[in-house]
Short mmCIF file of C-alpha atoms and ligand atoms in Angstrom, two decimals:
data_model
loop_
_atom_site.label_atom_id
_atom_site.label_comp_id
_atom_site.label_asym_id
_atom_site.label_seq_id
_atom_site.Cartn_x
_atom_site.Cartn_y
_atom_site.Cartn_z
CA MET A 1 -30.95 52.12 15.78
CA ARG A 2 -30.52 49.46 18.41
CA ARG A 3 -28.32 46.68 17.15
CA TYR A 4 -27.66 43.85 19.51
CA PRO A 5 -24.94 41.37 18.73
CA GLU A 6 -25.73 37.83 17.80
CA ARG A 7 -25.32 35.53 20.76
CA VAL A 8 -21.83 34.15 21.24
CA LYS A 9 -21.56 30.51 20.26
CA THR A 10 -20.04 28.57 23.14
CA GLU A 11 -18.72 25.06 23.16
CA ILE A 12 -16.42 22.83 25.11
CA ARG A 13 -13.69 20.69 23.62
CA TYR A 14 -11.33 18.25 25.20
CA ALA A 15 -7.69 18.66 24.32
CA ILE A 16 -4.26 19.22 25.81
CA ALA A 17 -3.64 22.96 26.07
CA THR A 18 -0.32 22.88 24.18
CA GLN A 19 -2.05 21.22 21.22
CA VAL A 20 -4.94 23.67 20.79
CA PRO A 21 -4.62 25.20 17.29
CA ALA A 22 -6.58 28.39 18.17
CA GLU A 23 -6.01 31.86 16.71
CA LEU A 24 -5.97 33.18 20.27
CA LEU A 25 -5.63 30.92 23.29
CA VAL A 26 -5.97 32.22 26.82
CA LEU A 27 -4.13 30.65 29.73
CA PHE A 28 -4.58 31.88 33.28
CA THR A 29 -1.58 32.40 35.49
CA VAL A 30 -1.19 32.48 39.25
CA ASP A 31 1.41 34.40 41.21
CA GLN A 32 3.13 31.82 43.39
CA SER A 33 5.43 34.18 45.25
CA LEU A 34 4.70 34.47 48.95
CA GLY A 35 5.25 37.85 50.53
CA ALA A 36 8.45 39.22 49.02
CA GLY A 37 9.34 35.85 47.48
CA SER A 38 9.93 35.69 43.74
CA ALA A 39 8.84 32.28 42.48
CA THR A 40 7.72 32.43 38.85
CA PRO A 41 3.99 32.45 38.12
CA ALA A 42 2.31 29.13 37.38
CA VAL A 43 0.53 28.81 34.03
CA PHE A 44 -2.56 26.69 34.21
CA PRO A 45 -3.20 24.05 33.10
CA LEU A 46 0.41 23.58 31.93
CA THR A 47 2.76 21.56 34.09
CA GLU A 48 6.03 23.17 35.14
CA ALA A 49 7.91 21.04 32.60
CA GLN A 50 5.50 22.03 29.82
CA THR A 51 5.88 25.68 30.74
CA LEU A 52 9.66 25.50 30.59
CA HIS A 53 9.54 23.90 27.15
CA THR A 54 7.59 26.79 25.64
CA SER A 55 8.34 30.48 25.07
CA VAL A 56 6.26 31.11 28.15
CA GLY A 57 8.96 29.69 30.40
CA GLU A 58 11.53 32.20 29.26
CA ILE A 59 9.22 35.17 29.68
CA LEU A 60 8.13 34.10 33.12
CA THR A 61 11.63 33.50 34.45
CA SER A 62 12.58 36.98 33.20
CA GLY A 63 10.25 38.36 35.87
CA GLU A 64 8.60 40.79 33.44
CA PHE A 65 5.17 39.34 33.98
CA LYS A 66 4.11 39.24 37.63
CA SER A 67 0.67 37.69 37.19
CA ALA A 68 -1.10 40.41 39.13
CA ALA A 69 -4.88 40.21 38.86
CA ASN A 70 -5.94 41.07 35.29
CA GLU A 71 -2.39 41.66 34.08
CA THR A 72 -2.11 40.59 30.43
CA LEU A 73 0.69 39.48 28.13
CA LEU A 74 0.31 38.55 24.47
CA ILE A 75 2.81 36.23 22.80
CA HIS A 76 2.84 35.70 19.03
CA ALA A 77 3.68 32.28 17.63
CA PRO A 78 4.76 30.85 20.97
CA ALA A 79 7.26 28.05 20.66
CA GLY A 80 6.02 24.74 22.02
CA LEU A 81 2.33 25.60 21.62
CA ALA A 82 0.04 24.97 18.65
CA CYS A 83 -1.90 28.25 18.99
CA LYS A 84 -1.08 31.27 16.81
CA ARG A 85 -1.19 33.74 19.66
CA LEU A 86 -1.16 33.11 23.38
CA LEU A 87 -2.67 35.46 25.92
CA LEU A 88 -1.61 35.12 29.53
CA VAL A 89 -4.00 36.64 32.04
CA GLY A 90 -3.08 36.96 35.70
CA VAL A 91 -5.51 35.86 38.38
CA GLY A 92 -3.50 37.12 41.34
CA LYS A 93 -1.75 35.43 44.22
CA ALA A 94 -1.80 31.67 44.83
CA ALA A 95 -2.26 32.32 48.54
CA ALA A 96 -3.43 35.70 49.72
CA GLU A 97 -1.33 36.75 52.69
CA GLY A 98 -2.66 35.59 56.01
CA THR A 99 -5.73 33.87 54.58
CA GLY A 100 -3.99 30.91 52.97
CA LYS A 101 -6.71 31.15 50.33
CA GLY A 102 -5.98 31.11 46.63
CA PRO A 103 -7.66 33.22 43.97
CA SER A 104 -11.43 32.96 44.10
CA VAL A 105 -13.77 31.87 41.35
CA ALA A 106 -14.85 35.53 41.25
CA ALA A 107 -11.25 36.57 40.45
CA LEU A 108 -11.27 34.09 37.61
CA ARG A 109 -14.60 35.40 36.29
CA ARG A 110 -12.99 38.83 36.07
CA ALA A 111 -9.82 37.47 34.46
CA ALA A 112 -11.92 35.73 31.80
CA GLY A 113 -13.69 39.03 31.19
CA THR A 114 -10.34 40.77 30.89
CA ALA A 115 -9.30 38.22 28.26
CA ALA A 116 -12.51 38.78 26.32
CA ARG A 117 -12.19 42.57 26.32
CA PHE A 118 -8.53 42.27 25.34
CA ALA A 119 -9.53 40.13 22.36
CA ARG A 120 -12.39 42.38 21.31
CA ALA A 121 -10.25 45.49 21.41
CA ARG A 122 -7.91 43.81 18.90
CA GLY A 123 -10.61 42.62 16.56
CA SER A 124 -10.40 38.95 17.53
CA LYS A 125 -13.75 37.25 17.13
CA ASP A 126 -12.89 33.77 18.27
CA LEU A 127 -11.67 33.16 21.77
CA ALA A 128 -10.29 29.92 23.15
CA ILE A 129 -9.75 29.53 26.87
CA ALA A 130 -8.12 26.62 28.65
CA LEU A 131 -9.87 25.57 31.85
CA PRO A 132 -7.21 26.25 34.49
CA GLN A 133 -7.99 23.34 36.85
CA THR A 134 -6.54 23.47 40.36
CA ALA A 135 -5.53 27.13 39.92
CA VAL A 136 -8.39 28.51 41.94
CA GLU A 137 -10.79 27.49 44.66
CA GLY A 138 -13.84 25.78 43.24
CA THR A 139 -14.67 22.76 41.13
CA ASP A 140 -14.00 22.49 37.39
CA ALA A 141 -17.70 23.04 36.79
CA GLU A 142 -17.84 26.18 38.93
CA VAL A 143 -14.76 27.53 37.20
CA ALA A 144 -16.15 26.73 33.74
CA ARG A 145 -19.38 28.50 34.55
CA ALA A 146 -17.58 31.56 35.87
CA ILE A 147 -15.39 31.77 32.77
CA VAL A 148 -18.41 31.69 30.48
CA GLU A 149 -20.21 34.31 32.58
CA GLY A 150 -17.13 36.51 32.66
CA VAL A 151 -16.74 36.37 28.87
CA LEU A 152 -20.40 37.10 28.15
CA ILE A 153 -20.48 40.00 30.61
CA ALA A 154 -17.33 41.42 29.03
CA ASP A 155 -18.86 41.10 25.59
CA PHE A 156 -21.28 43.98 26.19
CA ASP A 157 -20.88 47.64 25.34
CA PRO A 158 -23.39 50.40 26.07
CA ASP A 159 -22.76 52.42 22.88
CA THR A 160 -25.83 51.13 21.02
CA TYR A 161 -26.84 54.65 19.98
CA LYS A 162 -23.57 55.56 18.25
CA SER A 163 -24.07 55.86 14.49
CA ASP A 164 -20.53 54.70 13.78
CA ARG A 165 -20.65 51.86 16.28
CA ARG A 166 -18.23 49.07 15.52
CA ASP A 167 -19.50 45.65 16.38
CA LEU A 168 -16.70 44.17 18.45
CA SER A 169 -18.69 41.27 19.79
CA LEU A 170 -17.20 37.83 19.90
CA SER A 171 -18.48 35.11 17.60
CA THR A 172 -17.26 32.04 19.44
CA LEU A 173 -15.95 31.01 22.81
CA THR A 174 -14.34 27.60 23.01
CA LEU A 175 -13.44 26.21 26.37
CA PHE A 176 -10.69 23.62 26.32
CA ALA A 177 -10.51 21.10 29.12
CA SER A 178 -8.70 17.89 29.86
CA GLU A 179 -10.82 14.87 29.00
CA ARG A 180 -10.38 13.76 32.60
CA VAL A 181 -12.78 16.40 33.96
CA ASP A 182 -16.34 15.48 34.88
CA GLN A 183 -17.56 16.16 31.35
CA ALA A 184 -21.28 16.05 32.14
CA ALA A 185 -20.84 18.55 34.99
CA VAL A 186 -18.63 20.86 32.97
CA SER A 187 -20.94 20.99 29.96
CA ALA A 188 -23.96 21.60 32.21
CA ALA A 189 -22.00 24.41 33.86
CA LEU A 190 -21.22 25.91 30.48
CA ALA A 191 -24.92 25.97 29.63
CA GLU A 192 -25.71 27.59 32.98
CA GLY A 193 -23.03 30.20 32.45
CA VAL A 194 -24.61 31.13 29.13
CA ILE A 195 -28.06 31.45 30.73
CA LEU A 196 -26.80 33.61 33.61
CA GLY A 197 -24.53 35.76 31.45
CA GLU A 198 -27.27 36.42 28.90
CA ALA A 199 -29.82 37.20 31.61
CA GLN A 200 -27.44 39.69 33.17
CA ASN A 201 -26.79 41.31 29.79
CA PHE A 202 -30.52 41.48 29.10
CA ALA A 203 -30.95 43.41 32.36
CA ARG A 204 -28.08 45.69 31.32
CA THR A 205 -29.67 46.44 27.92
CA LEU A 206 -32.82 47.54 29.73
CA VAL A 207 -30.91 49.71 32.22
CA ASN A 208 -28.89 51.26 29.42
CA GLU A 209 -31.94 52.57 27.58
CA PRO A 210 -32.62 56.28 27.99
CA GLY A 211 -35.74 57.46 29.80
CA ASN A 212 -37.42 58.73 26.63
CA VAL A 213 -37.12 55.30 25.02
CA LEU A 214 -37.72 53.07 28.00
CA THR A 215 -40.90 54.44 29.53
CA PRO A 216 -42.82 52.30 32.04
CA THR A 217 -45.03 51.10 29.16
CA VAL A 218 -42.01 50.07 27.09
CA LEU A 219 -40.43 48.32 30.07
CA GLY A 220 -43.70 46.39 30.35
CA ASP A 221 -43.54 45.53 26.63
CA ARG A 222 -39.96 44.31 26.93
CA ALA A 223 -40.81 42.17 29.96
CA ALA A 224 -43.86 40.73 28.20
CA ALA A 225 -41.80 39.89 25.10
CA MET A 226 -39.20 38.11 27.23
CA CYS A 227 -41.94 36.17 29.03
CA LYS A 228 -43.54 35.15 25.76
CA GLN A 229 -40.21 33.95 24.39
CA HIS A 230 -39.42 31.91 27.50
CA GLY A 231 -42.86 30.54 28.33
CA LEU A 232 -43.67 32.63 31.40
CA LYS A 233 -47.09 34.08 32.18
CA CYS A 234 -47.08 37.86 32.18
CA HIS A 235 -49.58 40.63 32.84
CA VAL A 236 -48.84 44.31 32.50
CA TYR A 237 -51.34 46.55 34.28
CA SER A 238 -51.61 50.32 34.48
CA THR A 239 -53.45 53.14 36.29
CA ASP A 240 -56.89 51.49 36.44
CA LYS A 241 -55.51 48.39 38.09
CA LEU A 242 -53.47 50.46 40.56
CA LYS A 243 -56.67 52.29 41.47
CA SER A 244 -58.70 49.13 41.89
CA LEU A 245 -55.97 47.63 44.08
CA LYS A 246 -55.86 50.89 46.09
CA MET A 247 -52.12 51.27 45.55
CA GLY A 248 -52.12 54.80 46.92
CA ALA A 249 -48.34 54.98 47.43
CA PHE A 250 -47.48 53.84 43.89
CA LEU A 251 -50.23 56.13 42.49
CA GLY A 252 -48.81 59.09 44.40
CA VAL A 253 -45.44 58.71 42.72
CA THR A 254 -46.84 58.34 39.22
CA GLN A 255 -49.42 61.13 39.31
CA GLY A 256 -46.98 63.87 38.20
CA THR A 257 -46.17 62.39 34.79
CA TYR A 258 -48.01 61.91 31.53
CA GLU A 259 -46.44 58.47 31.18
CA PRO A 260 -48.78 55.74 32.42
CA PRO A 261 -47.27 53.50 35.12
CA ALA A 262 -46.78 49.79 34.58
CA LEU A 263 -47.33 47.08 37.14
CA ILE A 264 -45.55 44.10 35.63
CA VAL A 265 -46.42 40.64 36.95
CA MET A 266 -44.42 37.64 35.68
CA GLU A 267 -45.12 34.10 36.80
CA TYR A 268 -42.98 30.99 36.74
CA GLU A 269 -44.62 27.66 37.52
CA PRO A 270 -42.53 24.46 37.69
CA HIS A 271 -43.56 21.83 35.17
CA GLY A 272 -45.98 19.45 36.87
CA GLY A 273 -46.67 21.90 39.70
CA VAL A 274 -45.55 21.79 43.32
CA PRO A 275 -47.29 20.37 46.42
CA ALA A 276 -49.60 22.66 48.37
CA GLY A 277 -47.74 24.51 51.09
CA SER A 278 -44.54 24.82 49.03
CA PRO A 279 -42.86 28.21 49.12
CA VAL A 280 -43.81 30.90 46.63
CA LEU A 281 -41.02 33.38 46.04
CA GLY A 282 -41.92 36.99 45.35
CA LEU A 283 -39.35 39.07 43.45
CA VAL A 284 -40.16 42.76 43.59
CA GLY A 285 -38.20 45.37 41.64
CA LYS A 286 -38.09 49.16 41.67
CA GLY A 287 -38.75 50.30 38.11
CA ILE A 288 -38.45 54.08 38.14
CA THR A 289 -37.64 54.68 34.46
CA PHE A 290 -36.53 58.20 35.28
CA ASP A 291 -36.17 59.85 38.68
CA THR A 292 -36.10 63.65 38.57
CA GLY A 293 -36.86 63.71 42.29
CA GLY A 294 -40.29 65.19 41.56
CA ILE A 295 -41.22 68.43 43.37
CA SER A 296 -38.21 67.80 45.67
CA ILE A 297 -36.23 68.04 42.46
CA LYS A 298 -32.69 66.74 42.13
CA PRO A 299 -29.75 68.99 41.16
CA ALA A 300 -29.03 69.09 37.42
CA GLU A 301 -25.56 67.64 37.77
CA GLY A 302 -25.64 63.90 37.22
CA MET A 303 -29.42 63.78 36.86
CA GLU A 304 -29.07 62.09 33.46
CA LYS A 305 -27.93 58.97 35.28
CA MET A 306 -31.31 58.60 36.92
CA LYS A 307 -32.39 56.57 33.88
CA TYR A 308 -30.82 53.69 35.76
CA ASP A 309 -33.34 53.96 38.59
CA MET A 310 -35.13 50.94 37.14
CA ALA A 311 -32.10 48.67 37.62
CA GLY A 312 -33.79 46.73 40.43
CA GLY A 313 -36.75 46.03 38.17
CA ALA A 314 -34.42 45.07 35.32
CA ALA A 315 -32.61 42.68 37.66
CA MET A 316 -35.91 40.95 38.39
CA ILE A 317 -36.81 40.70 34.69
CA GLY A 318 -33.34 39.30 33.95
CA ALA A 319 -33.63 36.85 36.84
CA MET A 320 -37.05 35.69 35.60
CA GLN A 321 -35.50 34.98 32.19
CA ALA A 322 -32.78 32.86 33.81
CA ILE A 323 -35.32 31.10 36.03
CA ALA A 324 -37.49 30.27 33.02
CA GLN A 325 -34.49 28.54 31.44
CA LEU A 326 -33.00 26.89 34.53
CA LYS A 327 -36.41 25.57 35.62
CA PRO A 328 -36.01 25.31 39.41
CA ASN A 329 -38.70 23.38 41.25
CA VAL A 330 -40.28 26.33 43.04
CA ARG A 331 -42.98 28.84 42.15
CA VAL A 332 -41.80 32.38 41.47
CA LEU A 333 -43.65 35.66 41.03
CA GLY A 334 -41.78 38.61 39.52
CA ILE A 335 -43.28 42.03 40.11
CA VAL A 336 -41.92 45.31 38.79
CA CYS A 337 -43.38 48.65 39.82
CA ALA A 338 -42.56 50.93 36.90
CA ALA A 339 -43.20 54.66 36.91
CA GLU A 340 -41.59 57.96 36.11
CA ASN A 341 -41.00 60.45 38.96
CA MET A 342 -41.70 63.92 37.57
CA PRO A 343 -42.62 67.35 38.91
CA SER A 344 -45.72 68.96 37.40
CA GLY A 345 -48.91 70.75 38.30
CA ARG A 346 -50.44 67.47 39.28
CA ALA A 347 -47.44 65.90 40.98
CA TYR A 348 -47.53 64.70 44.59
CA LYS A 349 -46.04 67.12 47.08
CA PRO A 350 -44.16 67.15 50.36
CA GLY A 351 -46.76 67.04 53.13
CA ASP A 352 -49.20 64.90 51.14
CA VAL A 353 -50.51 61.85 52.94
CA LEU A 354 -50.80 58.67 50.88
CA THR A 355 -52.67 55.52 51.85
CA ALA A 356 -50.79 52.42 50.72
CA MET A 357 -52.47 49.23 49.53
CA SER A 358 -51.83 47.68 52.94
CA GLY A 359 -53.86 50.46 54.57
CA LYS A 360 -50.86 52.15 56.18
CA THR A 361 -50.73 55.92 55.81
CA ILE A 362 -47.56 57.72 54.72
CA GLU A 363 -46.64 61.36 55.17
CA VAL A 364 -44.52 62.42 52.18
CA ILE A 365 -41.56 64.43 53.40
CA ASN A 366 -39.51 64.25 50.23
CA THR A 367 -40.89 63.31 46.81
CA ASP A 368 -37.41 62.05 45.88
CA ALA A 369 -37.86 59.13 48.29
CA GLU A 370 -40.20 57.56 45.72
CA GLY A 371 -38.68 54.10 45.40
CA ARG A 372 -39.82 52.97 48.83
CA LEU A 373 -43.35 54.16 47.98
CA VAL A 374 -43.74 52.07 44.83
CA LEU A 375 -42.09 49.10 46.56
CA ALA A 376 -44.41 49.41 49.57
CA ASP A 377 -47.32 48.56 47.30
CA GLY A 378 -45.31 46.04 45.26
CA LEU A 379 -44.30 44.07 48.36
CA HIS A 380 -47.81 44.07 49.77
CA TYR A 381 -49.26 43.05 46.42
CA ALA A 382 -46.81 40.13 46.16
CA LYS A 383 -48.10 38.86 49.50
CA THR A 384 -51.71 39.06 48.34
CA LEU A 385 -50.72 36.99 45.30
CA GLY A 386 -49.43 34.30 47.66
CA ALA A 387 -45.73 35.05 48.07
CA THR A 388 -44.37 33.33 51.18
CA HIS A 389 -40.85 34.74 50.82
CA LEU A 390 -39.93 38.12 49.39
CA ILE A 391 -36.86 39.66 47.86
CA ASP A 392 -36.67 43.16 46.46
CA ALA A 393 -33.98 44.98 44.53
CA ALA A 394 -33.80 48.72 44.16
CA THR A 395 -31.51 51.63 43.46
CA LEU A 396 -33.04 52.96 46.64
CA THR A 397 -30.62 55.34 48.34
CA GLY A 398 -27.51 57.38 47.69
CA ALA A 399 -26.79 56.68 51.36
CA VAL A 400 -25.98 53.03 50.71
CA ALA A 401 -22.99 54.13 48.62
CA ILE A 402 -21.93 56.48 51.41
CA ALA A 403 -22.07 53.56 53.86
CA LEU A 404 -20.48 50.83 51.73
CA GLY A 405 -18.72 52.59 48.89
CA LEU A 406 -18.80 51.19 45.39
CA HIS A 407 -17.59 47.67 46.14
CA ASN A 408 -20.49 46.21 48.09
CA ALA A 409 -24.23 46.55 47.64
CA GLY A 410 -26.40 46.73 50.74
CA ALA A 411 -28.53 43.82 51.85
CA PHE A 412 -31.09 43.61 54.65
CA SER A 413 -33.37 40.93 56.01
CA ASN A 414 -36.05 40.52 58.66
CA ASP A 415 -35.39 36.78 58.93
CA ASP A 416 -32.08 34.99 59.59
CA ALA A 417 -33.08 31.70 57.93
CA THR A 418 -33.99 33.51 54.72
CA TRP A 419 -30.79 35.51 54.94
CA ASP A 420 -28.84 32.26 55.29
CA HIS A 421 -30.29 31.04 51.98
CA PHE A 422 -29.08 34.24 50.39
CA ALA A 423 -25.65 34.31 52.04
CA GLY A 424 -25.21 30.66 51.02
CA VAL A 425 -25.42 31.45 47.31
CA LEU A 426 -23.26 34.58 47.25
CA ASP A 427 -20.00 32.73 46.59
CA ARG A 428 -21.47 30.88 43.65
CA ALA A 429 -23.09 34.01 42.27
CA GLY A 430 -19.92 36.03 42.84
CA GLU A 431 -21.67 39.31 43.62
CA PRO A 432 -20.72 41.42 46.65
CA PHE A 433 -23.56 42.09 49.09
CA TRP A 434 -23.00 43.22 52.68
CA ARG A 435 -25.68 42.83 55.31
CA LEU A 436 -26.66 45.96 57.21
CA PRO A 437 -28.71 46.14 60.42
CA LEU A 438 -32.46 46.54 60.64
CA GLY A 439 -33.16 46.79 64.37
CA ASP A 440 -36.32 48.34 65.81
CA GLU A 441 -34.24 51.16 67.30
CA TYR A 442 -34.21 52.73 63.83
CA ARG A 443 -38.01 52.72 63.58
CA GLU A 444 -38.33 55.99 65.52
CA GLN A 445 -36.69 57.92 62.67
CA ILE A 446 -39.58 57.25 60.28
CA ARG A 447 -42.41 57.86 62.79
CA SER A 448 -44.80 60.57 61.61
CA HIS A 449 -46.89 62.81 63.85
CA ILE A 450 -49.87 62.78 61.56
CA ALA A 451 -49.65 59.42 59.75
CA ASP A 452 -48.29 55.92 60.33
CA LEU A 453 -44.95 56.59 58.64
CA MET A 454 -42.84 59.28 57.03
CA ASN A 455 -41.11 58.45 53.75
CA THR A 456 -37.71 59.74 54.92
CA GLY A 457 -35.76 59.20 58.11
CA GLY A 458 -33.41 62.14 58.38
CA ARG A 459 -29.69 62.50 57.99
CA TYR A 460 -28.30 59.39 59.63
CA GLY A 461 -28.41 55.82 58.33
CA GLY A 462 -30.37 56.67 55.20
CA ALA A 463 -30.04 53.22 53.64
CA ILE A 464 -31.24 51.66 56.89
CA THR A 465 -34.23 53.93 57.41
CA ALA A 466 -35.29 53.29 53.80
CA ALA A 467 -35.09 49.56 54.51
CA MET A 468 -37.02 50.05 57.77
CA PHE A 469 -39.77 51.69 55.74
CA LEU A 470 -39.97 48.65 53.44
CA LYS A 471 -39.90 46.30 56.43
CA GLU A 472 -43.27 47.74 57.51
CA PHE A 473 -44.75 46.41 54.28
CA ALA A 474 -42.97 43.06 54.28
CA GLY A 475 -44.54 42.55 57.72
CA ASP A 476 -44.10 39.00 59.04
CA THR A 477 -43.21 37.59 55.63
CA PRO A 478 -39.53 36.57 55.43
CA TRP A 479 -37.92 39.16 53.22
CA ILE A 480 -34.61 40.35 51.78
CA HIS A 481 -33.98 43.85 50.52
CA LEU A 482 -31.11 44.65 48.15
CA ASP A 483 -30.07 48.28 47.80
CA ILE A 484 -28.00 48.32 44.60
CA ALA A 485 -27.78 52.10 44.11
CA GLY A 486 -23.97 52.11 44.38
CA LEU A 487 -23.29 49.18 42.04
CA ALA A 488 -25.94 49.21 39.34
CA TRP A 489 -24.00 51.73 37.24
CA ILE A 490 -20.23 51.52 36.76
CA ASP A 491 -18.68 54.95 36.29
CA ASP A 492 -15.23 53.83 35.18
CA ALA A 493 -14.57 50.99 32.78
CA ARG A 494 -12.62 48.08 34.26
CA PRO A 495 -10.49 45.61 32.29
CA TRP A 496 -13.32 43.04 32.55
CA ILE A 497 -16.43 45.17 32.16
CA ALA A 498 -17.53 48.27 30.27
CA LYS A 499 -18.55 51.51 31.86
CA GLY A 500 -22.32 51.62 32.27
CA PRO A 501 -24.99 49.28 33.59
CA SER A 502 -23.62 46.33 35.60
CA GLY A 503 -26.60 44.01 35.83
CA VAL A 504 -25.83 43.44 39.51
CA GLY A 505 -28.34 41.29 41.32
CA VAL A 506 -29.39 39.01 38.47
CA ARG A 507 -27.04 36.17 39.42
CA SER A 508 -27.61 36.34 43.20
CA ILE A 509 -31.38 36.58 42.93
CA THR A 510 -31.49 33.67 40.48
CA GLU A 511 -29.30 31.56 42.76
CA TRP A 512 -31.39 32.48 45.80
CA VAL A 513 -34.45 31.21 43.94
CA ARG A 514 -32.66 27.98 43.03
CA SER A 515 -31.76 27.43 46.67
CA TYR A 516 -35.49 26.86 47.33
CA SER A 517 -35.83 24.31 44.52
CA ALA A 518 -37.32 21.17 46.09
N1 LIG B 601 -32.99 56.82 43.01
C1 LIG B 601 -32.56 57.51 44.16
C2 LIG B 601 -31.36 56.88 44.83
C3 LIG B 601 -30.08 56.88 44.04
C4 LIG B 601 -29.16 57.88 44.24
C5 LIG B 601 -29.79 55.87 43.17
C6 LIG B 601 -27.98 57.88 43.55
C7 LIG B 601 -28.63 55.88 42.46
C8 LIG B 601 -27.71 56.86 42.65
C9 LIG B 601 -33.67 57.58 45.18
O1 LIG B 601 -34.96 57.62 44.67
C10 LIG B 601 -33.47 58.82 45.96
O2 LIG B 601 -33.57 59.86 45.38
N2 LIG B 601 -33.17 58.69 47.22
C11 LIG B 601 -32.94 59.81 48.06
C12 LIG B 601 -33.64 59.56 49.36
C13 LIG B 601 -33.71 60.78 50.24
C14 LIG B 601 -34.62 61.81 49.62
C15 LIG B 601 -34.24 60.36 51.58
C16 LIG B 601 -31.43 59.93 48.26
O3 LIG B 601 -30.75 58.92 48.30
O4 LIG B 601 -30.95 61.05 48.31
MN1 LIG B 602 -35.57 59.55 44.14
ZN1 LIG B 603 -35.21 56.81 42.81
#
């Protein structure tokens, strides 16, 4: 039933844009009008003179195409260009009002995705894109990488279970650049873009799978297969191991289901090793393959979406795939705590007290606050395996989407230096994370009268109190927590990405890891 497309073949060629004989050539355009001004859009990488000598010039001076972000215009047999069809894709304003900043690399990643989805929808299999150069902020290499990522991300649809599925996937992507670019840097960037885009799509395939297919055991199998293919060590443990490690919090969550849990441990070791005392990065993902809420059961409406409650775990598995290929010079442990949260005669209940691996006791107030319980043991376990720095990703709270809406994921940290590493890679990764507070004043909300902690913190600041809970288990270890509940699933298709799993987190986590490469 599952049919995944062949990987897109990508290559870079050096040619002048007007002379590219492609079936479909994409050129990006930038709106040069300031405020109410009406200058015509610039078409990159064409010069103004080149633009005027092609059919593009006439269309642009007509004012019909404004070059708004992701606006498209298809021209057949354009005069003055060697391509058969030309697709113009807007990237937005040359200088956003007040900021003086031009379109970002992220805007270009989306525009490239828009081009790819435009082509797919019309049955085009071969896409040629001219590197815009100077149109956006960022180097040629950064732009090339973003274009490749944008195209690969766009080339994904979640309809793998449709019997009459049409395979729209692209066969080739050819990037055309001037031979004056730093060719070594641009071709390395192209390779990186492929690695990141494929890793993100791998995470999305996992998230897309329904709960009856992707059980914790199957998630473990998929992770192990990826590790085998990419030369990572991998162990997948289950109930016995959880018991011997005394993972009482994780065990509490999983006790209501017939599906065995999976504790997935992936290891990346740089070739030739690293000196003693080097950092060891621990990546910990929430892998709830289906979250019914348990005894504190969720309402029926929308419950089907809770198959995506393993998106944090999928992000870690995707990131480990990218890390295996990019080979940073730092040790990395990837841990996914996979379980199903079900109500049953043997399920854990509100009022139960669980003893976590760290020894801390937890009063269960709501069995639907299960993610923090499995992560409590995952974070502690990562420390016992030697992690010196931790990052976790989880679809942890609905509250994070209430706080930040659907355009930023929540991020938290107990250590400013570690946060700086993360903040420093966000531009390059192009994913929106917004830091939220984690002060001790919030600790009171999760204080229990009979145990060390409660697993919920009441009505206010739900994303923060969930993070405060995790902070107890990160302890003194520098740690970042990513709450991706609002972004891991896209409810409405956009011009550059399908409705469904987003794969958010893969690129930022991978880049964070690379920032520690010695
Ligand atoms: N998996 C959910 C959070 C979630 C909600 C993810 C919506 C994606 C979309 C999590 O396990 C959960 O149920 N959280 C509760 C916590 C509450 C009981 C304190 C929530 O957000 O309502
Ligand atoms: Mn839940
Ligand atoms: Zn959950």
